PDB file of C-alpha atoms in Angstrom:
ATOM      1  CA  UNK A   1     -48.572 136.889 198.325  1.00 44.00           C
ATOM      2  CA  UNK A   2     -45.066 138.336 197.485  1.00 44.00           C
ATOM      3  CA  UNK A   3     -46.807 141.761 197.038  1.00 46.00           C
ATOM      4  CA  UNK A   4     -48.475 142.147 199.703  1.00 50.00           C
ATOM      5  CA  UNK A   5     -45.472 140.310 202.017  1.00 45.00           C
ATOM      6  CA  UNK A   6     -43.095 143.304 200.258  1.00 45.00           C
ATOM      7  CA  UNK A   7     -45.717 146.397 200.593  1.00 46.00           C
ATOM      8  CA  UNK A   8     -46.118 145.694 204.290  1.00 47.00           C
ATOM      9  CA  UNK A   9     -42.755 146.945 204.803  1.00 48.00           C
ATOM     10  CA  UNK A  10     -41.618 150.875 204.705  1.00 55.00           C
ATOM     11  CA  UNK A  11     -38.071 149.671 203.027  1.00 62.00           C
ATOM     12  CA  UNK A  12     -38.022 149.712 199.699  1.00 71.00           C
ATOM     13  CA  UNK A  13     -37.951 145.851 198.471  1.00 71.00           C
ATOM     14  CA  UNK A  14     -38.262 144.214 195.117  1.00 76.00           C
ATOM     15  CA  UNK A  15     -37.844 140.773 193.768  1.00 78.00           C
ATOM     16  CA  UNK A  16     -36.177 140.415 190.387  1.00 78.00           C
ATOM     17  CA  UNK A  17     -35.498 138.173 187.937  1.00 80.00           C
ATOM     18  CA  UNK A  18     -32.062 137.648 186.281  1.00 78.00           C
ATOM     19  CA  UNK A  19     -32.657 139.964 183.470  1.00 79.00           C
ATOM     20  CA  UNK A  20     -33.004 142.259 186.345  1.00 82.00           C
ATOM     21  CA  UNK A  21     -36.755 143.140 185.710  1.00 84.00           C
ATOM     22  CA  UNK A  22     -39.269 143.732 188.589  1.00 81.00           C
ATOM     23  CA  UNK A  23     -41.861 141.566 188.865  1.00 77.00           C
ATOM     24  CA  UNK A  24     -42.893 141.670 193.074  1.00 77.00           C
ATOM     25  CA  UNK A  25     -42.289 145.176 194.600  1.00 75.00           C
ATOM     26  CA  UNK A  26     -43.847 146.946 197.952  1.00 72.00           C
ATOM     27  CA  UNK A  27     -43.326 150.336 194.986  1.00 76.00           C
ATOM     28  CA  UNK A  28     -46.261 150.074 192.871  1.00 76.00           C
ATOM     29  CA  UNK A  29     -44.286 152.176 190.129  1.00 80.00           C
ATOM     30  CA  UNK A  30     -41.550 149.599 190.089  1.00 80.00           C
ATOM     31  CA  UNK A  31     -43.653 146.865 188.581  1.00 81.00           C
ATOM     32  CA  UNK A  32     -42.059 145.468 185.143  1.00 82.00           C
ATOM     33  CA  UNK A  33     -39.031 148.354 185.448  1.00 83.00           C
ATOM     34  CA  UNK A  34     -35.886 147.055 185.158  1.00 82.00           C
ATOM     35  CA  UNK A  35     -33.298 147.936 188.301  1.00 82.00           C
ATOM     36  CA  UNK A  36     -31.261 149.873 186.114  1.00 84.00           C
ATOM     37  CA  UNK A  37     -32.257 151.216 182.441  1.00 85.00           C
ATOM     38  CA  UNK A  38     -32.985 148.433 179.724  1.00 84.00           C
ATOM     39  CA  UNK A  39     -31.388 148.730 176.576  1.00 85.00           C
ATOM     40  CA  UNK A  40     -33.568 148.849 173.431  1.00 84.00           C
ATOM     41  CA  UNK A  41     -31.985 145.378 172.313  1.00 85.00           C
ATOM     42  CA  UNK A  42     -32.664 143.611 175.765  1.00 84.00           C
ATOM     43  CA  UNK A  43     -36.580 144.987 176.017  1.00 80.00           C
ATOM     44  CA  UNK A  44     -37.093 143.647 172.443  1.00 81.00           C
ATOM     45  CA  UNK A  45     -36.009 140.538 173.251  1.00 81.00           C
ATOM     46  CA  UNK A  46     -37.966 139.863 176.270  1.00 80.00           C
ATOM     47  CA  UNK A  47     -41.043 141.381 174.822  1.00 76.00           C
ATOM     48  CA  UNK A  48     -40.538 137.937 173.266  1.00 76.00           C
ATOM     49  CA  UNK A  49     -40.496 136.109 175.434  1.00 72.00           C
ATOM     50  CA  UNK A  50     -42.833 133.675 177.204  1.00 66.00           C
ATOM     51  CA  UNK A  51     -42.224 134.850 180.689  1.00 65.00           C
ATOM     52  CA  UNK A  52     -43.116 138.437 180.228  1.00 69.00           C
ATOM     53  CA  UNK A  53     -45.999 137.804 176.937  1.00 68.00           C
ATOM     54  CA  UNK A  54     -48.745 140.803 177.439  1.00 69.00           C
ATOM     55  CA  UNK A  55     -46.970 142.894 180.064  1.00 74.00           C
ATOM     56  CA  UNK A  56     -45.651 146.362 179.435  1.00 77.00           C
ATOM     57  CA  UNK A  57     -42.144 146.657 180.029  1.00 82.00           C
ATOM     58  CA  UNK A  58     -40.699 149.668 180.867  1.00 82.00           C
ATOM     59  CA  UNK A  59     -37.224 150.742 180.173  1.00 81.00           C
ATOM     60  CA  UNK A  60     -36.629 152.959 183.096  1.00 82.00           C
ATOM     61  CA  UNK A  61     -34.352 152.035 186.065  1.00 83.00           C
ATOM     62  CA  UNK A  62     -35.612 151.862 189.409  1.00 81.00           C
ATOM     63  CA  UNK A  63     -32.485 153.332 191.361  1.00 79.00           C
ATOM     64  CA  UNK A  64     -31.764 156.906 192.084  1.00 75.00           C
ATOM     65  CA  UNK A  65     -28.924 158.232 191.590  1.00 71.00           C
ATOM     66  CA  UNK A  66     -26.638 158.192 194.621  1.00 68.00           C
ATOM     67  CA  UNK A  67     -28.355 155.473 196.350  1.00 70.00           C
ATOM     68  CA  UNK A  68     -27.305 152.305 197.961  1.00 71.00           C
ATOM     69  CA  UNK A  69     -28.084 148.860 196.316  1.00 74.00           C
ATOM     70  CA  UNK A  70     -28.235 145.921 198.094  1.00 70.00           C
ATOM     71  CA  UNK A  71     -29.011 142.806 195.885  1.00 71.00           C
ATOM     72  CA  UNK A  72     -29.049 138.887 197.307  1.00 70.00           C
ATOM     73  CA  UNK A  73     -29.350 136.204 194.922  1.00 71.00           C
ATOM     74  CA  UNK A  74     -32.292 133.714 195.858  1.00 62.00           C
ATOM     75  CA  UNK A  75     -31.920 130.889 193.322  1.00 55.00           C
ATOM     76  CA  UNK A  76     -30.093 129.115 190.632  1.00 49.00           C
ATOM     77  CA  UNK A  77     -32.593 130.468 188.362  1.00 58.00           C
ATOM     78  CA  UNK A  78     -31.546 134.295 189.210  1.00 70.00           C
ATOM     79  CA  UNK A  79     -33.912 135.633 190.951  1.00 74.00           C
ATOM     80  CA  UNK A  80     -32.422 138.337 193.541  1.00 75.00           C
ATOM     81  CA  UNK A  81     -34.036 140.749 196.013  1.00 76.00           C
ATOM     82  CA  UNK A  82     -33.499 143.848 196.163  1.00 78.00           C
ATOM     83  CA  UNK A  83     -33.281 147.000 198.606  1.00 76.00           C
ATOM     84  CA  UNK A  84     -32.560 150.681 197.816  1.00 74.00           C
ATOM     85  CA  UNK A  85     -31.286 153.255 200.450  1.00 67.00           C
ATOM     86  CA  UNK A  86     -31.255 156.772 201.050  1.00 55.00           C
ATOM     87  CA  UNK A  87     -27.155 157.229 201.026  1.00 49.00           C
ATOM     88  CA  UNK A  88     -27.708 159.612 204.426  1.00 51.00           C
ATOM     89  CA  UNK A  89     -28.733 157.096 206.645  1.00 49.00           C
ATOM     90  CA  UNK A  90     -26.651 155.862 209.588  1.00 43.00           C
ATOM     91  CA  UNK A  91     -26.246 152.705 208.555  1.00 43.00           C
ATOM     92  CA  UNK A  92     -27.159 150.698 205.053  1.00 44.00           C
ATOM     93  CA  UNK A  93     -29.538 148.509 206.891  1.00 47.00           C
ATOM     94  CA  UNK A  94     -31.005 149.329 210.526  1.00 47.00           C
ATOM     95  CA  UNK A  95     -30.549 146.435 212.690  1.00 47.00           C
ATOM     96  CA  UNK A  96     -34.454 145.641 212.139  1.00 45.00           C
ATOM     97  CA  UNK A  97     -34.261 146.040 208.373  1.00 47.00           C
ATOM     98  CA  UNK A  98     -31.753 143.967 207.968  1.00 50.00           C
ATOM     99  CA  UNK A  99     -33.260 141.461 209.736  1.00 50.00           C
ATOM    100  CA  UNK A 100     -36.014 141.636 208.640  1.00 50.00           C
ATOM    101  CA  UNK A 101     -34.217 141.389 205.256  1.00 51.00           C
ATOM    102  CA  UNK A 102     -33.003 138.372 206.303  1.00 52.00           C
ATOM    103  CA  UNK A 103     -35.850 136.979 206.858  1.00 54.00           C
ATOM    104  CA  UNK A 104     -37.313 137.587 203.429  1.00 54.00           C
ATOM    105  CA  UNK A 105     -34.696 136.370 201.423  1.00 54.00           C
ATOM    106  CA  UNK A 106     -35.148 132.621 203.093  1.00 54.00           C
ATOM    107  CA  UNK A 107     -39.160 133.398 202.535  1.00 55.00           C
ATOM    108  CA  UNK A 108     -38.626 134.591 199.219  1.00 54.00           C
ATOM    109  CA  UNK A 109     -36.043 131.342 198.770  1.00 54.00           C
ATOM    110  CA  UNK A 110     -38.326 128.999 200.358  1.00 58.00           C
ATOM    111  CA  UNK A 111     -41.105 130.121 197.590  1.00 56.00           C
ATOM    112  CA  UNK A 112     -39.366 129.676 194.585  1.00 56.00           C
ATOM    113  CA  UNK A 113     -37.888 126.692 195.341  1.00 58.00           C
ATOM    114  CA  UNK A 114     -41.380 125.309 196.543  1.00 62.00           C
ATOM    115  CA  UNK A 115     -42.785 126.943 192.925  1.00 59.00           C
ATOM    116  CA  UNK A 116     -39.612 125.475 190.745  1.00 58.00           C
ATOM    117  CA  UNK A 117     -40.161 122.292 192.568  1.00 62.00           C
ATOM    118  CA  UNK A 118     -44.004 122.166 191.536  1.00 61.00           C
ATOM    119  CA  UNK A 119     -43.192 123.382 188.285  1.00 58.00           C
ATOM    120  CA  UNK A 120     -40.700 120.521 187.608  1.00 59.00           C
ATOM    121  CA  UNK A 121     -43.436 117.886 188.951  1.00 61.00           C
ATOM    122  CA  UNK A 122     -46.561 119.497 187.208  1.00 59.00           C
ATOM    123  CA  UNK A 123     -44.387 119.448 184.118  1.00 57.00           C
ATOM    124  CA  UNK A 124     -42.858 115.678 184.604  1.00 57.00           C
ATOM    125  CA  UNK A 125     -46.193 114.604 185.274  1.00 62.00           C
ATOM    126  CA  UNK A 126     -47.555 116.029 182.501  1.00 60.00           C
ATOM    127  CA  UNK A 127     -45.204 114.890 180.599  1.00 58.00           C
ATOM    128  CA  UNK A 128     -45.926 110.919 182.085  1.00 55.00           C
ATOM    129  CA  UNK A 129     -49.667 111.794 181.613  1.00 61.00           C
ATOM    130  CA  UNK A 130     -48.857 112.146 178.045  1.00 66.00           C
ATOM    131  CA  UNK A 131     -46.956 109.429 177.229  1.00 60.00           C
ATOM    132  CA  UNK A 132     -49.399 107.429 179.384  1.00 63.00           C
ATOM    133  CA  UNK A 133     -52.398 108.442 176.970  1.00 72.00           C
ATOM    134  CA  UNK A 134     -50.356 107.752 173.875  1.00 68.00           C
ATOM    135  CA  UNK A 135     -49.042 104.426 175.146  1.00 69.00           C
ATOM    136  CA  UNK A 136     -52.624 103.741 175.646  1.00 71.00           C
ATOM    137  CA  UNK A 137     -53.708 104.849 172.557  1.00 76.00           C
ATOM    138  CA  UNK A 138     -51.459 102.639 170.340  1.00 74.00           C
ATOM    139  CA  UNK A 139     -51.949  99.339 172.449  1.00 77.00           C
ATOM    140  CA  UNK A 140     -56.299  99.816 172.056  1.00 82.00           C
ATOM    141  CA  UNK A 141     -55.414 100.871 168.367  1.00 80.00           C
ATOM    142  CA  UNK A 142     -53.091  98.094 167.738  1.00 80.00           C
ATOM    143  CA  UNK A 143     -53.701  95.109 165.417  1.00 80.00           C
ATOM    144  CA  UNK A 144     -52.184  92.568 167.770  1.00 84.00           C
ATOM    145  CA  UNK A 145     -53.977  91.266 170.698  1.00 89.00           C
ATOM    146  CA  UNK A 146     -52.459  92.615 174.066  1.00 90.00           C
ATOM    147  CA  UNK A 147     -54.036  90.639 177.142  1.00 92.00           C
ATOM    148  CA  UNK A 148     -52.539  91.659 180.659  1.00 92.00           C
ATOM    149  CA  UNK A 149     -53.223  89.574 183.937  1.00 94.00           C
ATOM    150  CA  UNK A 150     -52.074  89.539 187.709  1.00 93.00           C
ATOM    151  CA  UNK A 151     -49.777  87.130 189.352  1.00 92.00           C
ATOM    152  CA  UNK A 152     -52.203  84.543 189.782  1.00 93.00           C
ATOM    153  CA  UNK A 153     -53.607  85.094 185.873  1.00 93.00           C
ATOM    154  CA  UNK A 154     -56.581  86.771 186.447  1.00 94.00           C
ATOM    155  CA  UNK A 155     -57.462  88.790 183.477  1.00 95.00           C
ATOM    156  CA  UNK A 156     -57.381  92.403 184.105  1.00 92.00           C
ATOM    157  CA  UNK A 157     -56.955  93.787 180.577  1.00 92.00           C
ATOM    158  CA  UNK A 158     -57.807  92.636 176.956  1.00 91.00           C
ATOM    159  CA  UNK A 159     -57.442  95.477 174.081  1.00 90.00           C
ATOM    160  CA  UNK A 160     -60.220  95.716 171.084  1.00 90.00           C
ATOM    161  CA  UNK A 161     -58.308  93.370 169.148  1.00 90.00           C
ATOM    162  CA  UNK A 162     -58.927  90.805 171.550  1.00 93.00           C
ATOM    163  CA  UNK A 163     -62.188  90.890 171.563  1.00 94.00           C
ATOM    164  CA  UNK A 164     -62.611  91.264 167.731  1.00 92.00           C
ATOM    165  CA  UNK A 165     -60.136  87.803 167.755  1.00 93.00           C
ATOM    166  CA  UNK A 166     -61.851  85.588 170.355  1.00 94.00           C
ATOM    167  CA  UNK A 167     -65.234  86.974 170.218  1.00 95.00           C
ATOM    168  CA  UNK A 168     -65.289  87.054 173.889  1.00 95.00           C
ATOM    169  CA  UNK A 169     -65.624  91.121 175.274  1.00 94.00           C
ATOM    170  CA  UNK A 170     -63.684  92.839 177.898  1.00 92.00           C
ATOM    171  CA  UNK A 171     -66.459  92.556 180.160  1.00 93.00           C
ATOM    172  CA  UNK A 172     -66.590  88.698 179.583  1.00 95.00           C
ATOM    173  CA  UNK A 173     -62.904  88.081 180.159  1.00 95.00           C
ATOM    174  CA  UNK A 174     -61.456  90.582 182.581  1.00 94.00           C
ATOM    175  CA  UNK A 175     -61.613  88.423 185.910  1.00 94.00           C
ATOM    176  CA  UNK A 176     -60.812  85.116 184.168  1.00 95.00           C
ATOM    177  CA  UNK A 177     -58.007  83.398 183.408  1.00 95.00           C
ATOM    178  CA  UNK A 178     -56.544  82.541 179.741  1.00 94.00           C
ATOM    179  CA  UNK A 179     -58.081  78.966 180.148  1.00 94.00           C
ATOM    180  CA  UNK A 180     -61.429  79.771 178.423  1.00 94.00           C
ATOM    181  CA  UNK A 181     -59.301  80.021 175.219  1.00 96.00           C
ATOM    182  CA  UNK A 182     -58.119  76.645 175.374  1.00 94.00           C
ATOM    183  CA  UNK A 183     -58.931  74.461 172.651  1.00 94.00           C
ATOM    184  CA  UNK A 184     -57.774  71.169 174.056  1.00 93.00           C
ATOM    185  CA  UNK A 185     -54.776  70.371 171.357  1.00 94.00           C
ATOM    186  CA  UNK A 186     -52.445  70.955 174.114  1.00 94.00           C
ATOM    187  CA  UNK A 187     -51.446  68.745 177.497  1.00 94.00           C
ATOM    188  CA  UNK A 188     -51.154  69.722 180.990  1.00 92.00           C
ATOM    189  CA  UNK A 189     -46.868  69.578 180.232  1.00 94.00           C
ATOM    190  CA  UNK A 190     -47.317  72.055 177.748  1.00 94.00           C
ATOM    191  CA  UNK A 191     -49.372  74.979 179.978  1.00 94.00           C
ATOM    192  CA  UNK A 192     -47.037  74.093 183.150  1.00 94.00           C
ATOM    193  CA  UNK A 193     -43.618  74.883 181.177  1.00 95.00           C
ATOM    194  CA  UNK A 194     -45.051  78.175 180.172  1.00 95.00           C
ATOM    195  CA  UNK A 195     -46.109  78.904 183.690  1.00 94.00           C
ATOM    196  CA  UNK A 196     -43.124  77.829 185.058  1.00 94.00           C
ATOM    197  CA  UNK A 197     -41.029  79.446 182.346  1.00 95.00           C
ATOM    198  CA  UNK A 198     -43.001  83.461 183.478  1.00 94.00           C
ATOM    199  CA  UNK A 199     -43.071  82.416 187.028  1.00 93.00           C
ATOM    200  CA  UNK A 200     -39.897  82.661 187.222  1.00 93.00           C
ATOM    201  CA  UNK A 201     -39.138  86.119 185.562  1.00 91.00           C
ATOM    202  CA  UNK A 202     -38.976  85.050 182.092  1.00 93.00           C
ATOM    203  CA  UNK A 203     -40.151  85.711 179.236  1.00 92.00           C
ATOM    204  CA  UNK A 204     -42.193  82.789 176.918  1.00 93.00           C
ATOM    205  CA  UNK A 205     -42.363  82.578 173.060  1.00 91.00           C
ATOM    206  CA  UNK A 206     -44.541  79.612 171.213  1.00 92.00           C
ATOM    207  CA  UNK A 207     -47.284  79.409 169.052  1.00 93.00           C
ATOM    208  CA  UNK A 208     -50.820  78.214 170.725  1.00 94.00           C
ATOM    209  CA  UNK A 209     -53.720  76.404 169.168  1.00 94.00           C
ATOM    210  CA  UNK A 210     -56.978  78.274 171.014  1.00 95.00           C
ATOM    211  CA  UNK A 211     -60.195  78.292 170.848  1.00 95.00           C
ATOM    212  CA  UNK A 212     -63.128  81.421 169.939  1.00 95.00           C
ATOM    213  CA  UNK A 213     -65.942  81.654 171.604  1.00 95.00           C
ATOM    214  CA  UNK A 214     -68.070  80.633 168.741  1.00 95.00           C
ATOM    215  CA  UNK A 215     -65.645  77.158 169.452  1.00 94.00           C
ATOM    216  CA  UNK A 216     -63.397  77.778 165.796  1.00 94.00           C
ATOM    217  CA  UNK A 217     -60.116  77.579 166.162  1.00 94.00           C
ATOM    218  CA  UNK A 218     -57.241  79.750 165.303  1.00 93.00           C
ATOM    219  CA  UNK A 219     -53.175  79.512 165.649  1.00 93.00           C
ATOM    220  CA  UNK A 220     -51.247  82.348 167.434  1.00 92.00           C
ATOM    221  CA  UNK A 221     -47.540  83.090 167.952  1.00 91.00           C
ATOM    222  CA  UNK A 222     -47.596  84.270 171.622  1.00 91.00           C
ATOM    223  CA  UNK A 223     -44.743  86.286 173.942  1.00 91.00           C
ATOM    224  CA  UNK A 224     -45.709  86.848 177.289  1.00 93.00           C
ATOM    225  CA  UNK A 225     -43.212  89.223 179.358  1.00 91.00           C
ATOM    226  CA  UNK A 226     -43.313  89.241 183.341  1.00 91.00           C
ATOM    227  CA  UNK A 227     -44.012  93.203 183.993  1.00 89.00           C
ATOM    228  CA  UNK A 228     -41.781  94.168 186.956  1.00 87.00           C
ATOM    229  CA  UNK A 229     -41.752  96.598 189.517  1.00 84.00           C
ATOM    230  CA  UNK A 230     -38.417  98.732 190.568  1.00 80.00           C
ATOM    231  CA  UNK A 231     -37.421  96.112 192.915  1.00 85.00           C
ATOM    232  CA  UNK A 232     -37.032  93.404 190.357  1.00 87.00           C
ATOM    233  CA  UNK A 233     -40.481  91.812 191.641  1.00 90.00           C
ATOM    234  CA  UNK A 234     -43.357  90.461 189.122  1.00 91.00           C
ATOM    235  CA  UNK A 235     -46.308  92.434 189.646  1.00 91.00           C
ATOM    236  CA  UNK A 236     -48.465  91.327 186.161  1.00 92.00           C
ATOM    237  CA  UNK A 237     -48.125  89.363 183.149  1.00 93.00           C
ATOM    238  CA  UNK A 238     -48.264  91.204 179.440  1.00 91.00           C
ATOM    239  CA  UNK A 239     -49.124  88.901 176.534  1.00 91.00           C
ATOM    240  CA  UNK A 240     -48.801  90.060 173.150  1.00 90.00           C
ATOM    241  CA  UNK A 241     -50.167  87.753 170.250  1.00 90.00           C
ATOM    242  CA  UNK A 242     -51.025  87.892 166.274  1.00 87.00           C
ATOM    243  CA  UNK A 243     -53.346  85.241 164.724  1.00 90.00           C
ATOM    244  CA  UNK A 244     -51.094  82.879 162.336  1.00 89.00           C
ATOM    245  CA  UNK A 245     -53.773  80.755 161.217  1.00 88.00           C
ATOM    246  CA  UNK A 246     -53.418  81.839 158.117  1.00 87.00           C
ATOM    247  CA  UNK A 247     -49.725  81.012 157.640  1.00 85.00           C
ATOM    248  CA  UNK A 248     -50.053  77.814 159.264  1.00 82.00           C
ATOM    249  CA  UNK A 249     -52.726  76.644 156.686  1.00 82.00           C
ATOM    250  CA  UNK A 250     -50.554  78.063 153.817  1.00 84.00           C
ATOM    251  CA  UNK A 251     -47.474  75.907 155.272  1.00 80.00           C
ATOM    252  CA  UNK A 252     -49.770  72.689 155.853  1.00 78.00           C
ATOM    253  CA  UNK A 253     -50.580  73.014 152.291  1.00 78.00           C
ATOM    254  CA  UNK A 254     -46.842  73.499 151.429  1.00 77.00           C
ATOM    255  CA  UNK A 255     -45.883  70.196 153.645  1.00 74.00           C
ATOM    256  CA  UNK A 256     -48.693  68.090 152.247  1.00 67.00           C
ATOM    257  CA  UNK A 257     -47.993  69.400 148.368  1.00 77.00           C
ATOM    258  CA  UNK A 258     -44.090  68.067 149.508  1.00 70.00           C
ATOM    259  CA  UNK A 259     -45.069  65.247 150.980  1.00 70.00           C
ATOM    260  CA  UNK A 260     -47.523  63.864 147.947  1.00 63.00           C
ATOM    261  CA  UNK A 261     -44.757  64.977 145.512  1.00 60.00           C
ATOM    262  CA  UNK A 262     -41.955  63.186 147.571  1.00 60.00           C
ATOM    263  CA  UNK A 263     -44.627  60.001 147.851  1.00 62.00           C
ATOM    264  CA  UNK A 264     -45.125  60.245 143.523  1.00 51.00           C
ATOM    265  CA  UNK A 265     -41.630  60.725 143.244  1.00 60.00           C
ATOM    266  CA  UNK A 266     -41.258  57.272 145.280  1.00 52.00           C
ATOM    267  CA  UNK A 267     -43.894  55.382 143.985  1.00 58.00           C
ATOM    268  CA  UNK A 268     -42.252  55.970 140.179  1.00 56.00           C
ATOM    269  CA  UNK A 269     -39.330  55.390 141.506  1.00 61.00           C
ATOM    270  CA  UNK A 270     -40.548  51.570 142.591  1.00 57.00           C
ATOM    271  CA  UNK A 271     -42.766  51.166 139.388  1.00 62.00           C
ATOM    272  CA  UNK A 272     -40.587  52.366 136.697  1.00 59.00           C
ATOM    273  CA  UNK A 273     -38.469  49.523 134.861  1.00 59.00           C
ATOM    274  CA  UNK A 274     -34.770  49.271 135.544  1.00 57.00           C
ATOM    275  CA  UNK A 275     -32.770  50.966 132.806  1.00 54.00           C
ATOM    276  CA  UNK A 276     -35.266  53.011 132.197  1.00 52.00           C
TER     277      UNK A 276
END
């Protein structure tokens, strides 16, 4: 489009970028020339570069001796257009040149600030996309369960660990609420200071006694965050848990080993003679 905007005109235009290399000109010739000769040094470098990979750079300059340059910077990344003149006209521009010189630096302006805006978004998206996938990846990969709800907790995410934990699949408890883990060890008190407690933007730490599908049970240490939006409202509920059952069974053990040793320790203490 910048070609064919250029060659439609009889003055001699061409865009260039701050290393002063042609890269849109209505003077076929021009194409990847630099506006005045490139040194050896400066073409090896760009060569190297990403922005000119596979195109044959030329080290001539495109500007005649005794002519007229006119160059007007179009960005902050460099970019100028450019016009060359016969020194014996009337005038460096005629009135419709110029104008019409005019006109395609804001063109030319209005383009490359459209293309560094997409670039910037393609780019930060791309970027989000990224760390979207590998934000994804870890919590489905992760050995804790991760269960996500709406406002009214509805289930609208469990990750694989979930399912391996309660037995129940994704299909089974997206839709539901956490309910259909309970295992009836806690009261009514206990469920309405949680909700209460994330209702009201906070986060909630405690271990839970729930129950499989299969109806075992199991202990887990629980924090469930209130996910907000920019505005500072709740829009979801996170939970992130990790089966203690394990540890709890190794403490029980370690209470009732203490509390039989603590009851011998009594009862000898009671039995054995005075003196003794």
């Amino acid at each position: 489009m910048l070609s064919r905007t250029l060659q439609a005109q009889n003055l001699p235009f061409a865009l260039v970028t701050k290393n002063d290399v042609v890269i849109a000109t209505n003077r076929e010739e021009w194409l990847y020339s630099g506006v005045y000769p490139l040194s050896e040094m400066l073409l090896e470098r760009l060569s190297q570069t990403r922005q000119y990979e596979g195109l044959q750079l030329s080290s001539e300059g495109i500007v005649p001796e005794d002519s007229n340059v006119y160059m007007q910077p179009l960005s902050v990344m460099g970019w100028k257009l450019v016009s060359i003149t016969d020194p014996k006209t009337d005038a460096f521009l005629y009135p419709q040149q110029r104008w019409f010189f005019i006109k395609s630096s804001v063109f030319l302006l209005l383009i490359v600030l459209t293309a560094t805006a997409l670039f910037f978004t393609y780019y930060t998206r791309s970027s989000l996309k990224t760390d979207l996938r590998k934000l994804y990846a870890a919590v489905e990969q992760s050995p804790e369960t991760v269960v996500m709800t709406n406002t009214q907790g509805r289930i609208e995410y469990v990750n694989p660990s979930f399912e391996r934990l309660t037995g129940y699949s994704s299909s089974e408890a997206i839709g539901r609420t956490p309910a259909l883990l309970k295992s009836g060890h806690h009261d009514k008190d206990f469920y309405s200071r949680l909700w209460n407690t994330i209702s009201s933007g906070k986060k909630w730490k405690g271990e839970i006694y729930n129950s499989r599908k299969d109806g075992s049970l199991y202990w887990e240490s629980e924090l469930i965050s209130p996910v907000k939006d920019r505005q500072g409202n709740t829009i979801s509920y996170v939970a992130f848990k990790d089966d203690i059952t394990e540890q709890k069974v190794r403490q029980e053990a370690v209470n009732h080993r203490a509390r039989v040793d603590g009851l011998y320790e009594y009862s000898m203490e009671k039995i054995r003679p005075r003196g003794a």
